[in-house]
Amino acid sequence: MATSTTQLEITKVSKSRINEVDWVNLPFGKVFSDHMLVMDYENETWAKPAIKPFENLSLTPATSVLHYGQTVFEGMKAYRNKEGEVSLFRAIENAKRFNQSAKRMCMPTIPTALFINYVKELVSLDRNWIPTEEGHSLYIRPFMIATDPYVGIRPSATYKFMIFTCPVGKYYSEPVSVKIETEYTRAAQGGTGYAKAGGNYASSLYPAKLAAEQGYQQLIWTDAKEHKYIEEAGTMNVIFQVGNKIITPKSSDTILDGITRKSVMEIAKDWGYETEERQISVAEIITAIKNNELKEAFGAGTAATIAPIKIISFEGVDYKIPNGKNDLFSAKVLNYLNEYKLGKVEDKYNWILKF
Ligand code: COI
C-alpha cells in the first residue's frame, strides 16, 4: 500500500455558503458543505492531498470511470455531541470497508489512519455544517474514481480519491413499503455485491423503478440462483424480529457488510434477544407473517439509519407489518443509537471517535 508523502494543503473558501441553508427543511444529499478533499494516485503513490472549496471537477470525456464504472464509495455520518465535539460513528469500519471495496474493484487502497485523518480534517473545517436538529447529521461521502484517459479495458493507473460532506435530513421520513424481488438480481456469488461499488447501485435502478411504479419505495433482493433467500435492500440491510429472535441474512459476497446492521445485532444480543445471522428464506418470513410471529421488519444503514417497514409485498400480495410503536425493538434501538452518537449514553463498545 503506497502512502502519500506530501502534506495536506488547505485552501479555504473566501465566503461560506452556510447562510443559504434551510436547516429546517433539509433534504438528503442535495446540500453540500463548503469544502472537499482531493488526493491523486499517480506512479503507484497517493500524492497531493488537498482540501479546497467544493467545486466541479474537470475531466476528459475519455476518463475511464465514465465508461466502465471503476469507482467505490463509503457513507459515514458526523454528529455534534452535547459538549460541542464532533462525533463519528465506527469510522474505522468505513475505512476498512472502503479498502475491501477498492481491492475488489482493482483499485489502490488507502491506509486507514490516513483515511480517518482526512475525514477528521475535512469535517473539522466544516464543523459548523453539522446539523443539530433531531434525526439530522452531516453525511460524509468518501469515494474514488479511475481517472486514466483511456477507452480500452484495463485497471486504471491513476485515481482520484475525494471526500465531500452534506448536512442531511432523514433518508426515509416514514415507514417504507418494500417488494420482494424475484425476477431481477442485485448480486451473484463471486460478483461485487459486498463492495460499495457504483455499478451495484446503477444496476438496481431499473428494477427499483418498476417497483416504485407499483408503489414500493424499496426492493428486498433475493439470491441470484433461486430467488428463495433474502439478501438486502440495496439502500440498507434488512433485519426481522420473529418471536424473541432478531434475525438478519448473514454477510456474504452478495450482501454489503453493513455497519449499522452489525451494530444493531450486537446491541440486540446485549439486550438479551436471541440473535441469528444466517440464511433466511422468503418462505420463512411469509409463514411468520401469516402466523403473526413476525413482530417487525426494518432496514438498517448509514443513510437510512433504522427504517421501519410497513408493507412487504410478495407474489402480488401486500402483507402489513407492525410498525410505528415506541415499544418495538427498532424504535428502541434507533433511540439508543441516536443517543449513543450524540454522547448521551456511555460509549460502551468504543464506537465513537470524538474531536
Ligand atoms: C449509505 O447508507 O451510506 C449508503 O451509501 C446508501 C446509499 C443509498 C445512500
mmCIF file of C-alpha atoms and ligand atoms in Angstrom:
data_model
loop_
_atom_site.group_PDB
_atom_site.id
_atom_site.type_symbol
_atom_site.label_atom_id
_atom_site.label_comp_id
_atom_site.label_asym_id
_atom_site.label_seq_id
_atom_site.Cartn_x
_atom_site.Cartn_y
_atom_site.Cartn_z
ATOM 1 C CA MET A 1 0.000 0.000 0.000
ATOM 2 C CA ALA A 2 1.803 3.136 -1.170
ATOM 3 C CA THR A 3 1.403 6.134 1.110
ATOM 4 C CA SER A 4 1.241 9.812 0.367
ATOM 5 C CA THR A 5 4.374 11.635 1.319
ATOM 6 C CA THR A 6 3.117 15.153 0.743
ATOM 7 C CA GLN A 7 1.487 17.463 3.281
ATOM 8 C CA LEU A 8 -2.207 18.205 3.264
ATOM 9 C CA GLU A 9 -2.698 21.592 1.644
ATOM 10 C CA ILE A 10 -5.731 23.578 2.818
ATOM 11 C CA THR A 11 -7.395 26.363 0.841
ATOM 12 C CA LYS A 12 -10.464 27.841 2.491
ATOM 13 C CA VAL A 13 -13.488 29.378 0.796
ATOM 14 C CA SER A 14 -13.460 33.167 0.654
ATOM 15 C CA LYS A 15 -17.160 33.241 1.595
ATOM 16 C CA SER A 16 -19.108 30.421 3.226
ATOM 17 C CA ARG A 17 -22.465 29.319 1.727
ATOM 18 C CA ILE A 18 -23.750 28.211 5.125
ATOM 19 C CA ASN A 19 -26.273 31.034 5.486
ATOM 20 C CA GLU A 20 -28.087 29.820 2.354
ATOM 21 C CA VAL A 21 -29.068 26.512 4.021
ATOM 22 C CA ASP A 22 -32.690 25.865 5.011
ATOM 23 C CA TRP A 23 -31.873 23.887 8.166
ATOM 24 C CA VAL A 24 -35.480 23.044 8.940
ATOM 25 C CA ASN A 25 -36.307 21.506 5.538
ATOM 26 C CA LEU A 26 -33.044 19.713 4.976
ATOM 27 C CA PRO A 27 -33.264 17.137 2.148
ATOM 28 C CA PHE A 28 -30.987 14.107 1.913
ATOM 29 C CA GLY A 29 -27.912 14.579 -0.255
ATOM 30 C CA LYS A 30 -28.620 17.832 -2.061
ATOM 31 C CA VAL A 31 -26.852 20.416 0.077
ATOM 32 C CA PHE A 32 -23.058 20.409 0.036
ATOM 33 C CA SER A 33 -20.721 21.910 2.616
ATOM 34 C CA ASP A 34 -18.066 24.494 1.774
ATOM 35 C CA HIS A 35 -15.040 22.238 1.282
ATOM 36 C CA MET A 36 -13.939 18.935 -0.228
ATOM 37 C CA LEU A 37 -10.826 16.809 -0.043
ATOM 38 C CA VAL A 38 -8.982 15.608 -3.127
ATOM 39 C CA MET A 39 -5.983 13.311 -3.430
ATOM 40 C CA ASP A 40 -4.498 11.806 -6.578
ATOM 41 C CA TYR A 41 -2.944 8.415 -7.189
ATOM 42 C CA GLU A 42 -0.151 8.502 -9.740
ATOM 43 C CA ASN A 43 3.030 6.484 -10.181
ATOM 44 C CA GLU A 44 1.708 3.950 -7.639
ATOM 45 C CA THR A 45 1.574 6.557 -4.876
ATOM 46 C CA TRP A 46 -1.068 8.752 -3.283
ATOM 47 C CA ALA A 47 0.005 12.349 -3.603
ATOM 48 C CA LYS A 48 -1.087 15.993 -3.496
ATOM 49 C CA PRO A 49 -3.762 15.722 -0.769
ATOM 50 C CA ALA A 50 -5.660 18.993 -0.621
ATOM 51 C CA ILE A 51 -8.754 20.454 0.986
ATOM 52 C CA LYS A 52 -10.292 23.132 -1.175
ATOM 53 C CA PRO A 53 -13.611 24.828 -1.900
ATOM 54 C CA PHE A 54 -16.343 22.427 -3.097
ATOM 55 C CA GLU A 55 -16.321 22.804 -6.864
ATOM 56 C CA ASN A 56 -16.922 20.959 -10.138
ATOM 57 C CA LEU A 57 -14.357 18.548 -11.496
ATOM 58 C CA SER A 58 -12.781 18.897 -14.891
ATOM 59 C CA LEU A 59 -12.397 15.513 -16.606
ATOM 60 C CA THR A 60 -11.719 14.439 -20.162
ATOM 61 C CA PRO A 61 -14.669 12.564 -21.728
ATOM 62 C CA ALA A 62 -12.257 9.629 -22.060
ATOM 63 C CA THR A 63 -11.904 9.279 -18.262
ATOM 64 C CA SER A 64 -12.221 5.553 -17.665
ATOM 65 C CA VAL A 65 -14.668 5.710 -14.737
ATOM 66 C CA LEU A 66 -17.206 7.394 -17.004
ATOM 67 C CA HIS A 67 -17.234 4.318 -19.247
ATOM 68 C CA TYR A 68 -16.544 1.281 -17.099
ATOM 69 C CA GLY A 69 -17.612 2.336 -13.618
ATOM 70 C CA GLN A 70 -14.386 1.638 -11.758
ATOM 71 C CA THR A 71 -15.469 3.506 -8.648
ATOM 72 C CA VAL A 72 -16.117 2.797 -4.962
ATOM 73 C CA PHE A 73 -17.567 4.890 -2.162
ATOM 74 C CA GLU A 74 -18.463 4.996 1.501
ATOM 75 C CA GLY A 75 -21.143 6.655 3.598
ATOM 76 C CA MET A 76 -20.490 7.904 7.117
ATOM 77 C CA LYS A 77 -22.148 10.388 9.445
ATOM 78 C CA ALA A 78 -20.860 13.050 11.845
ATOM 79 C CA TYR A 79 -22.840 14.398 14.787
ATOM 80 C CA ARG A 80 -22.236 17.128 17.329
ATOM 81 C CA ASN A 81 -22.438 15.916 20.940
ATOM 82 C CA LYS A 82 -23.696 17.918 23.898
ATOM 83 C CA GLU A 83 -20.173 19.220 24.637
ATOM 84 C CA GLY A 84 -19.983 20.584 21.081
ATOM 85 C CA GLU A 85 -17.460 17.963 19.997
ATOM 86 C CA VAL A 86 -17.738 16.176 16.653
ATOM 87 C CA SER A 87 -18.604 12.505 16.933
ATOM 88 C CA LEU A 88 -18.036 9.912 14.186
ATOM 89 C CA PHE A 89 -19.689 6.507 14.455
ATOM 90 C CA ARG A 90 -17.450 3.466 13.788
ATOM 91 C CA ALA A 91 -15.346 5.384 11.258
ATOM 92 C CA ILE A 92 -12.614 2.774 11.244
ATOM 93 C CA GLU A 93 -15.123 0.238 9.893
ATOM 94 C CA ASN A 94 -15.853 2.531 6.942
ATOM 95 C CA ALA A 95 -12.148 2.952 6.251
ATOM 96 C CA LYS A 96 -11.646 -0.824 6.247
ATOM 97 C CA ARG A 97 -14.687 -1.486 4.070
ATOM 98 C CA PHE A 98 -13.554 1.190 1.623
ATOM 99 C CA ASN A 99 -10.349 -0.757 1.132
ATOM 100 C CA GLN A 100 -12.189 -4.064 0.743
ATOM 101 C CA SER A 101 -14.327 -2.467 -1.956
ATOM 102 C CA ALA A 102 -11.240 -0.936 -3.589
ATOM 103 C CA LYS A 103 -9.439 -4.293 -3.706
ATOM 104 C CA ARG A 104 -12.430 -5.970 -5.361
ATOM 105 C CA MET A 105 -12.573 -3.239 -7.984
ATOM 106 C CA CYS A 106 -8.839 -3.494 -8.638
ATOM 107 C CA MET A 107 -8.179 -0.059 -7.172
ATOM 108 C CA PRO A 108 -5.462 1.111 -4.768
ATOM 109 C CA THR A 109 -6.156 1.092 -1.026
ATOM 110 C CA ILE A 110 -5.668 3.984 1.383
ATOM 111 C CA PRO A 111 -4.062 3.480 4.799
ATOM 112 C CA THR A 112 -6.940 3.530 7.308
ATOM 113 C CA ALA A 113 -5.187 6.097 9.531
ATOM 114 C CA LEU A 114 -4.811 8.444 6.570
ATOM 115 C CA PHE A 115 -8.435 7.936 5.523
ATOM 116 C CA ILE A 116 -9.661 8.752 9.047
ATOM 117 C CA ASN A 117 -7.285 11.686 9.351
ATOM 118 C CA TYR A 118 -8.590 13.261 6.142
ATOM 119 C CA VAL A 119 -12.204 12.746 7.219
ATOM 120 C CA LYS A 120 -11.361 14.468 10.509
ATOM 121 C CA GLU A 121 -9.574 17.368 8.813
ATOM 122 C CA LEU A 122 -12.450 17.999 6.416
ATOM 123 C CA VAL A 123 -15.210 17.633 8.996
ATOM 124 C CA SER A 124 -13.314 19.817 11.488
ATOM 125 C CA LEU A 125 -13.060 22.594 8.934
ATOM 126 C CA ASP A 126 -16.789 22.376 8.103
ATOM 127 C CA ARG A 127 -17.941 21.529 11.630
ATOM 128 C CA ASN A 128 -20.489 24.368 11.573
ATOM 129 C CA TRP A 129 -22.288 22.440 8.831
ATOM 130 C CA ILE A 130 -23.168 19.618 11.239
ATOM 131 C CA PRO A 131 -26.905 19.991 11.839
ATOM 132 C CA THR A 132 -28.250 19.875 15.353
ATOM 133 C CA GLU A 133 -31.913 19.049 14.618
ATOM 134 C CA GLU A 134 -33.042 15.626 15.808
ATOM 135 C CA GLY A 135 -32.508 12.979 13.129
ATOM 136 C CA HIS A 136 -30.214 15.231 11.071
ATOM 137 C CA SER A 137 -26.470 14.790 10.630
ATOM 138 C CA LEU A 138 -23.513 15.582 8.407
ATOM 139 C CA TYR A 139 -23.301 12.822 5.786
ATOM 140 C CA ILE A 140 -19.734 12.145 4.659
ATOM 141 C CA ARG A 141 -19.106 10.726 1.206
ATOM 142 C CA PRO A 142 -15.578 9.413 0.577
ATOM 143 C CA PHE A 143 -15.170 7.956 -2.924
ATOM 144 C CA MET A 144 -12.594 7.029 -5.514
ATOM 145 C CA ILE A 145 -12.712 7.120 -9.298
ATOM 146 C CA ALA A 146 -10.490 5.738 -12.043
ATOM 147 C CA THR A 147 -9.054 8.659 -13.993
ATOM 148 C CA ASP A 148 -6.936 7.251 -16.836
ATOM 149 C CA PRO A 149 -7.842 8.957 -20.134
ATOM 150 C CA TYR A 150 -8.167 5.594 -21.861
ATOM 151 C CA VAL A 151 -11.022 3.825 -23.607
ATOM 152 C CA GLY A 152 -9.532 0.317 -23.522
ATOM 153 C CA ILE A 153 -10.405 -2.093 -20.725
ATOM 154 C CA ARG A 154 -7.766 -2.422 -18.009
ATOM 155 C CA PRO A 155 -7.419 -1.228 -14.422
ATOM 156 C CA SER A 156 -6.648 2.476 -14.439
ATOM 157 C CA ALA A 157 -3.162 3.521 -13.371
ATOM 158 C CA THR A 158 -4.430 6.812 -11.956
ATOM 159 C CA TYR A 159 -7.219 7.531 -9.476
ATOM 160 C CA LYS A 160 -8.798 10.410 -7.620
ATOM 161 C CA PHE A 161 -9.877 9.996 -4.003
ATOM 162 C CA MET A 162 -12.308 12.579 -2.758
ATOM 163 C CA ILE A 163 -14.423 13.357 0.288
ATOM 164 C CA PHE A 164 -17.263 15.822 0.457
ATOM 165 C CA THR A 165 -19.929 16.279 3.083
ATOM 166 C CA CYS A 166 -23.594 17.224 3.133
ATOM 167 C CA PRO A 167 -25.842 18.226 6.006
ATOM 168 C CA VAL A 168 -28.752 15.816 5.677
ATOM 169 C CA GLY A 169 -32.249 15.221 6.916
ATOM 170 C CA LYS A 170 -33.850 11.806 7.029
ATOM 171 C CA TYR A 171 -33.434 9.420 4.064
ATOM 172 C CA TYR A 172 -36.861 7.902 4.718
ATOM 173 C CA SER A 173 -39.245 10.161 6.564
ATOM 174 C CA GLU A 174 -41.791 7.408 7.189
ATOM 175 C CA PRO A 175 -42.038 3.599 7.297
ATOM 176 C CA VAL A 176 -41.385 2.058 3.881
ATOM 177 C CA SER A 177 -43.246 -0.364 1.621
ATOM 178 C CA VAL A 178 -40.932 -2.948 0.086
ATOM 179 C CA LYS A 179 -41.320 -5.581 -2.596
ATOM 180 C CA ILE A 180 -39.501 -8.904 -2.515
ATOM 181 C CA GLU A 181 -37.780 -9.082 -5.897
ATOM 182 C CA THR A 182 -37.841 -12.499 -7.530
ATOM 183 C CA GLU A 183 -37.059 -11.653 -11.139
ATOM 184 C CA TYR A 184 -34.098 -9.285 -11.213
ATOM 185 C CA THR A 185 -30.829 -9.825 -9.356
ATOM 186 C CA ARG A 186 -28.644 -7.371 -7.473
ATOM 187 C CA ALA A 187 -25.631 -9.605 -6.893
ATOM 188 C CA ALA A 188 -24.484 -13.127 -7.651
ATOM 189 C CA GLN A 189 -21.866 -15.268 -5.932
ATOM 190 C CA GLY A 190 -18.405 -14.266 -6.992
ATOM 191 C CA GLY A 191 -19.633 -10.808 -8.016
ATOM 192 C CA THR A 192 -19.257 -7.422 -6.388
ATOM 193 C CA GLY A 193 -22.322 -7.406 -4.105
ATOM 194 C CA TYR A 194 -20.337 -6.901 -0.893
ATOM 195 C CA ALA A 195 -18.458 -3.902 -2.286
ATOM 196 C CA LYS A 196 -19.726 -0.344 -2.256
ATOM 197 C CA ALA A 197 -19.145 -0.154 -5.973
ATOM 198 C CA GLY A 198 -21.112 2.296 -8.076
ATOM 199 C CA GLY A 199 -22.293 -0.387 -10.524
ATOM 200 C CA ASN A 200 -24.186 -2.294 -7.812
ATOM 201 C CA TYR A 201 -26.375 0.739 -7.334
ATOM 202 C CA ALA A 202 -26.722 1.567 -11.034
ATOM 203 C CA SER A 203 -27.929 -1.927 -11.909
ATOM 204 C CA SER A 204 -30.588 -1.820 -9.185
ATOM 205 C CA LEU A 205 -32.213 1.339 -10.549
ATOM 206 C CA TYR A 206 -34.368 -0.276 -13.219
ATOM 207 C CA PRO A 207 -35.987 -2.979 -11.021
ATOM 208 C CA ALA A 208 -36.406 -0.332 -8.283
ATOM 209 C CA LYS A 209 -38.122 1.966 -10.803
ATOM 210 C CA LEU A 210 -40.557 -0.809 -11.757
ATOM 211 C CA ALA A 211 -41.320 -1.390 -8.068
ATOM 212 C CA ALA A 212 -41.737 2.364 -7.475
ATOM 213 C CA GLU A 213 -44.327 2.442 -10.255
ATOM 214 C CA GLN A 214 -46.255 -0.117 -8.205
ATOM 215 C CA GLY A 215 -45.916 1.999 -5.040
ATOM 216 C CA TYR A 216 -42.930 0.378 -3.314
ATOM 217 C CA GLN A 217 -40.028 2.543 -2.117
ATOM 218 C CA GLN A 218 -37.547 -0.293 -1.975
ATOM 219 C CA LEU A 219 -36.830 -3.834 -3.061
ATOM 220 C CA ILE A 220 -35.737 -6.698 -0.907
ATOM 221 C CA TRP A 221 -33.310 -8.577 -3.126
ATOM 222 C CA THR A 222 -33.184 -12.358 -3.152
ATOM 223 C CA ASP A 223 -30.376 -14.727 -4.118
ATOM 224 C CA ALA A 224 -29.434 -14.852 -7.785
ATOM 225 C CA LYS A 225 -29.666 -18.634 -8.125
ATOM 226 C CA GLU A 226 -33.135 -19.487 -6.825
ATOM 227 C CA HIS A 227 -34.685 -16.188 -5.663
ATOM 228 C CA LYS A 228 -35.565 -18.032 -2.458
ATOM 229 C CA TYR A 229 -33.346 -16.375 0.134
ATOM 230 C CA ILE A 230 -33.426 -12.822 1.399
ATOM 231 C CA GLU A 231 -30.333 -10.703 0.810
ATOM 232 C CA GLU A 232 -30.543 -6.930 1.406
ATOM 233 C CA ALA A 233 -32.478 -3.874 0.341
ATOM 234 C CA GLY A 234 -29.839 -2.026 -1.663
ATOM 235 C CA THR A 235 -30.011 1.178 0.374
ATOM 236 C CA MET A 236 -29.869 -0.816 3.611
ATOM 237 C CA ASN A 237 -29.600 -4.277 5.150
ATOM 238 C CA VAL A 238 -32.747 -5.947 6.464
ATOM 239 C CA ILE A 239 -33.447 -7.235 9.952
ATOM 240 C CA PHE A 240 -36.530 -9.093 11.251
ATOM 241 C CA GLN A 241 -37.896 -9.841 14.677
ATOM 242 C CA VAL A 242 -39.549 -13.251 14.771
ATOM 243 C CA GLY A 243 -40.762 -14.082 18.277
ATOM 244 C CA ASN A 244 -37.928 -13.018 20.572
ATOM 245 C CA LYS A 245 -35.304 -13.576 17.886
ATOM 246 C CA ILE A 246 -33.626 -10.824 15.903
ATOM 247 C CA ILE A 247 -32.510 -12.293 12.599
ATOM 248 C CA THR A 248 -30.674 -10.955 9.562
ATOM 249 C CA PRO A 249 -29.135 -12.539 6.460
ATOM 250 C CA LYS A 250 -25.521 -13.497 7.045
ATOM 251 C CA SER A 251 -22.940 -11.325 5.332
ATOM 252 C CA SER A 252 -21.564 -12.915 2.204
ATOM 253 C CA ASP A 253 -20.082 -11.854 -1.099
ATOM 254 C CA THR A 254 -23.560 -10.868 -2.279
ATOM 255 C CA ILE A 255 -24.518 -8.713 0.719
ATOM 256 C CA LEU A 256 -22.982 -5.474 1.961
ATOM 257 C CA ASP A 257 -21.423 -5.936 5.399
ATOM 258 C CA GLY A 258 -23.462 -3.126 6.921
ATOM 259 C CA ILE A 259 -22.027 -1.255 9.883
ATOM 260 C CA THR A 260 -25.429 -0.221 11.260
ATOM 261 C CA ARG A 261 -26.624 -3.807 10.783
ATOM 262 C CA LYS A 262 -23.784 -5.296 12.779
ATOM 263 C CA SER A 263 -24.147 -2.637 15.495
ATOM 264 C CA VAL A 264 -27.863 -3.438 15.851
ATOM 265 C CA MET A 265 -27.152 -7.165 16.109
ATOM 266 C CA GLU A 266 -24.541 -6.575 18.803
ATOM 267 C CA ILE A 267 -26.889 -4.351 20.789
ATOM 268 C CA ALA A 268 -29.763 -6.853 20.427
ATOM 269 C CA LYS A 269 -27.579 -9.603 21.839
ATOM 270 C CA ASP A 270 -26.573 -7.397 24.769
ATOM 271 C CA TRP A 271 -30.220 -6.601 25.430
ATOM 272 C CA GLY A 272 -30.994 -10.285 25.829
ATOM 273 C CA TYR A 273 -32.512 -11.092 22.452
ATOM 274 C CA GLU A 274 -31.559 -14.260 20.674
ATOM 275 C CA THR A 275 -29.746 -13.167 17.516
ATOM 276 C CA GLU A 276 -29.103 -15.120 14.350
ATOM 277 C CA GLU A 277 -27.150 -14.192 11.248
ATOM 278 C CA ARG A 278 -27.987 -16.900 8.768
ATOM 279 C CA GLN A 279 -29.678 -17.759 5.530
ATOM 280 C CA ILE A 280 -33.312 -16.590 5.722
ATOM 281 C CA SER A 281 -35.802 -17.863 3.188
ATOM 282 C CA VAL A 282 -38.627 -15.746 1.856
ATOM 283 C CA ALA A 283 -40.967 -18.637 2.763
ATOM 284 C CA GLU A 284 -39.880 -18.410 6.416
ATOM 285 C CA ILE A 285 -40.748 -14.711 6.584
ATOM 286 C CA ILE A 286 -44.071 -15.118 4.802
ATOM 287 C CA THR A 287 -45.003 -18.004 7.124
ATOM 288 C CA ALA A 288 -44.005 -15.916 10.161
ATOM 289 C CA ILE A 289 -46.217 -13.069 8.904
ATOM 290 C CA LYS A 290 -49.158 -15.429 8.373
ATOM 291 C CA ASN A 291 -48.694 -16.930 11.848
ATOM 292 C CA ASN A 292 -48.454 -13.475 13.477
ATOM 293 C CA GLU A 293 -44.920 -14.331 14.607
ATOM 294 C CA LEU A 294 -43.208 -11.553 12.665
ATOM 295 C CA LYS A 295 -43.080 -8.762 15.222
ATOM 296 C CA GLU A 296 -41.444 -6.342 12.823
ATOM 297 C CA ALA A 297 -39.097 -5.818 9.904
ATOM 298 C CA PHE A 298 -36.758 -2.905 9.344
ATOM 299 C CA GLY A 299 -33.850 -1.697 7.286
ATOM 300 C CA ALA A 300 -30.512 -0.682 8.777
ATOM 301 C CA GLY A 301 -27.958 1.521 7.055
ATOM 302 C CA THR A 302 -25.891 4.655 7.483
ATOM 303 C CA ALA A 303 -28.107 6.845 5.310
ATOM 304 C CA ALA A 304 -31.368 5.118 6.227
ATOM 305 C CA THR A 305 -30.414 4.630 9.922
ATOM 306 C CA ILE A 306 -33.262 2.394 11.139
ATOM 307 C CA ALA A 307 -36.105 2.364 8.625
ATOM 308 C CA PRO A 308 -39.243 0.516 9.748
ATOM 309 C CA ILE A 309 -41.015 -1.497 7.055
ATOM 310 C CA LYS A 310 -44.794 -1.195 6.918
ATOM 311 C CA ILE A 311 -45.568 -3.435 3.931
ATOM 312 C CA ILE A 312 -43.790 -6.422 2.435
ATOM 313 C CA SER A 313 -45.071 -7.410 -0.977
ATOM 314 C CA PHE A 314 -44.509 -10.931 -2.282
ATOM 315 C CA GLU A 315 -46.013 -12.524 -5.385
ATOM 316 C CA GLY A 316 -48.586 -9.757 -5.714
ATOM 317 C CA VAL A 317 -49.781 -9.884 -2.080
ATOM 318 C CA ASP A 318 -49.157 -6.956 0.290
ATOM 319 C CA TYR A 319 -48.502 -8.083 3.853
ATOM 320 C CA LYS A 320 -48.927 -5.455 6.574
ATOM 321 C CA ILE A 321 -46.075 -5.394 9.077
ATOM 322 C CA PRO A 322 -46.408 -3.954 12.613
ATOM 323 C CA ASN A 323 -44.693 -0.549 12.808
ATOM 324 C CA GLY A 324 -44.863 2.854 14.421
ATOM 325 C CA LYS A 325 -44.993 1.746 18.071
ATOM 326 C CA ASN A 326 -42.406 3.026 20.514
ATOM 327 C CA ASP A 327 -42.089 -0.324 22.253
ATOM 328 C CA LEU A 328 -40.890 -2.099 19.105
ATOM 329 C CA PHE A 329 -37.249 -3.171 19.103
ATOM 330 C CA SER A 330 -36.450 -0.968 16.091
ATOM 331 C CA ALA A 331 -37.750 2.157 17.832
ATOM 332 C CA LYS A 332 -35.763 1.365 20.973
ATOM 333 C CA VAL A 333 -32.560 0.607 19.093
ATOM 334 C CA LEU A 334 -32.942 3.746 16.937
ATOM 335 C CA ASN A 335 -33.359 5.846 20.049
ATOM 336 C CA TYR A 336 -30.360 4.190 21.685
ATOM 337 C CA LEU A 337 -28.191 4.656 18.596
ATOM 338 C CA ASN A 338 -29.215 8.324 18.356
ATOM 339 C CA GLU A 339 -28.278 8.876 21.988
ATOM 340 C CA TYR A 340 -25.094 6.887 21.517
ATOM 341 C CA LYS A 341 -23.954 9.021 18.583
ATOM 342 C CA LEU A 342 -24.755 12.215 20.475
ATOM 343 C CA GLY A 343 -22.771 11.076 23.519
ATOM 344 C CA LYS A 344 -25.845 10.906 25.746
ATOM 345 C CA VAL A 345 -25.074 7.326 26.767
ATOM 346 C CA GLU A 346 -21.764 5.679 27.588
ATOM 347 C CA ASP A 347 -19.614 4.623 24.612
ATOM 348 C CA LYS A 348 -19.516 1.053 25.947
ATOM 349 C CA TYR A 349 -18.490 -0.528 22.631
ATOM 350 C CA ASN A 350 -15.806 2.061 21.869
ATOM 351 C CA TRP A 351 -17.533 3.032 18.630
ATOM 352 C CA ILE A 352 -17.217 6.812 18.821
ATOM 353 C CA LEU A 353 -14.351 8.914 17.535
ATOM 354 C CA LYS A 354 -14.518 12.409 19.045
ATOM 355 C CA PHE A 355 -12.600 15.540 18.085
HETATM 356 C C1 COI B 1 -25.274 4.708 2.973
HETATM 357 O O1 COI B 1 -26.089 4.209 3.740
HETATM 358 O O2 COI B 1 -24.405 5.476 3.384
HETATM 359 C C2 COI B 1 -25.267 4.391 1.555
HETATM 360 O O3 COI B 1 -24.269 4.501 0.944
HETATM 361 C C3 COI B 1 -26.523 4.008 0.896
HETATM 362 C C4 COI B 1 -26.967 4.960 -0.136
HETATM 363 C C5 COI B 1 -28.313 4.528 -0.551
HETATM 364 C C6 COI B 1 -27.058 6.386 0.268
#
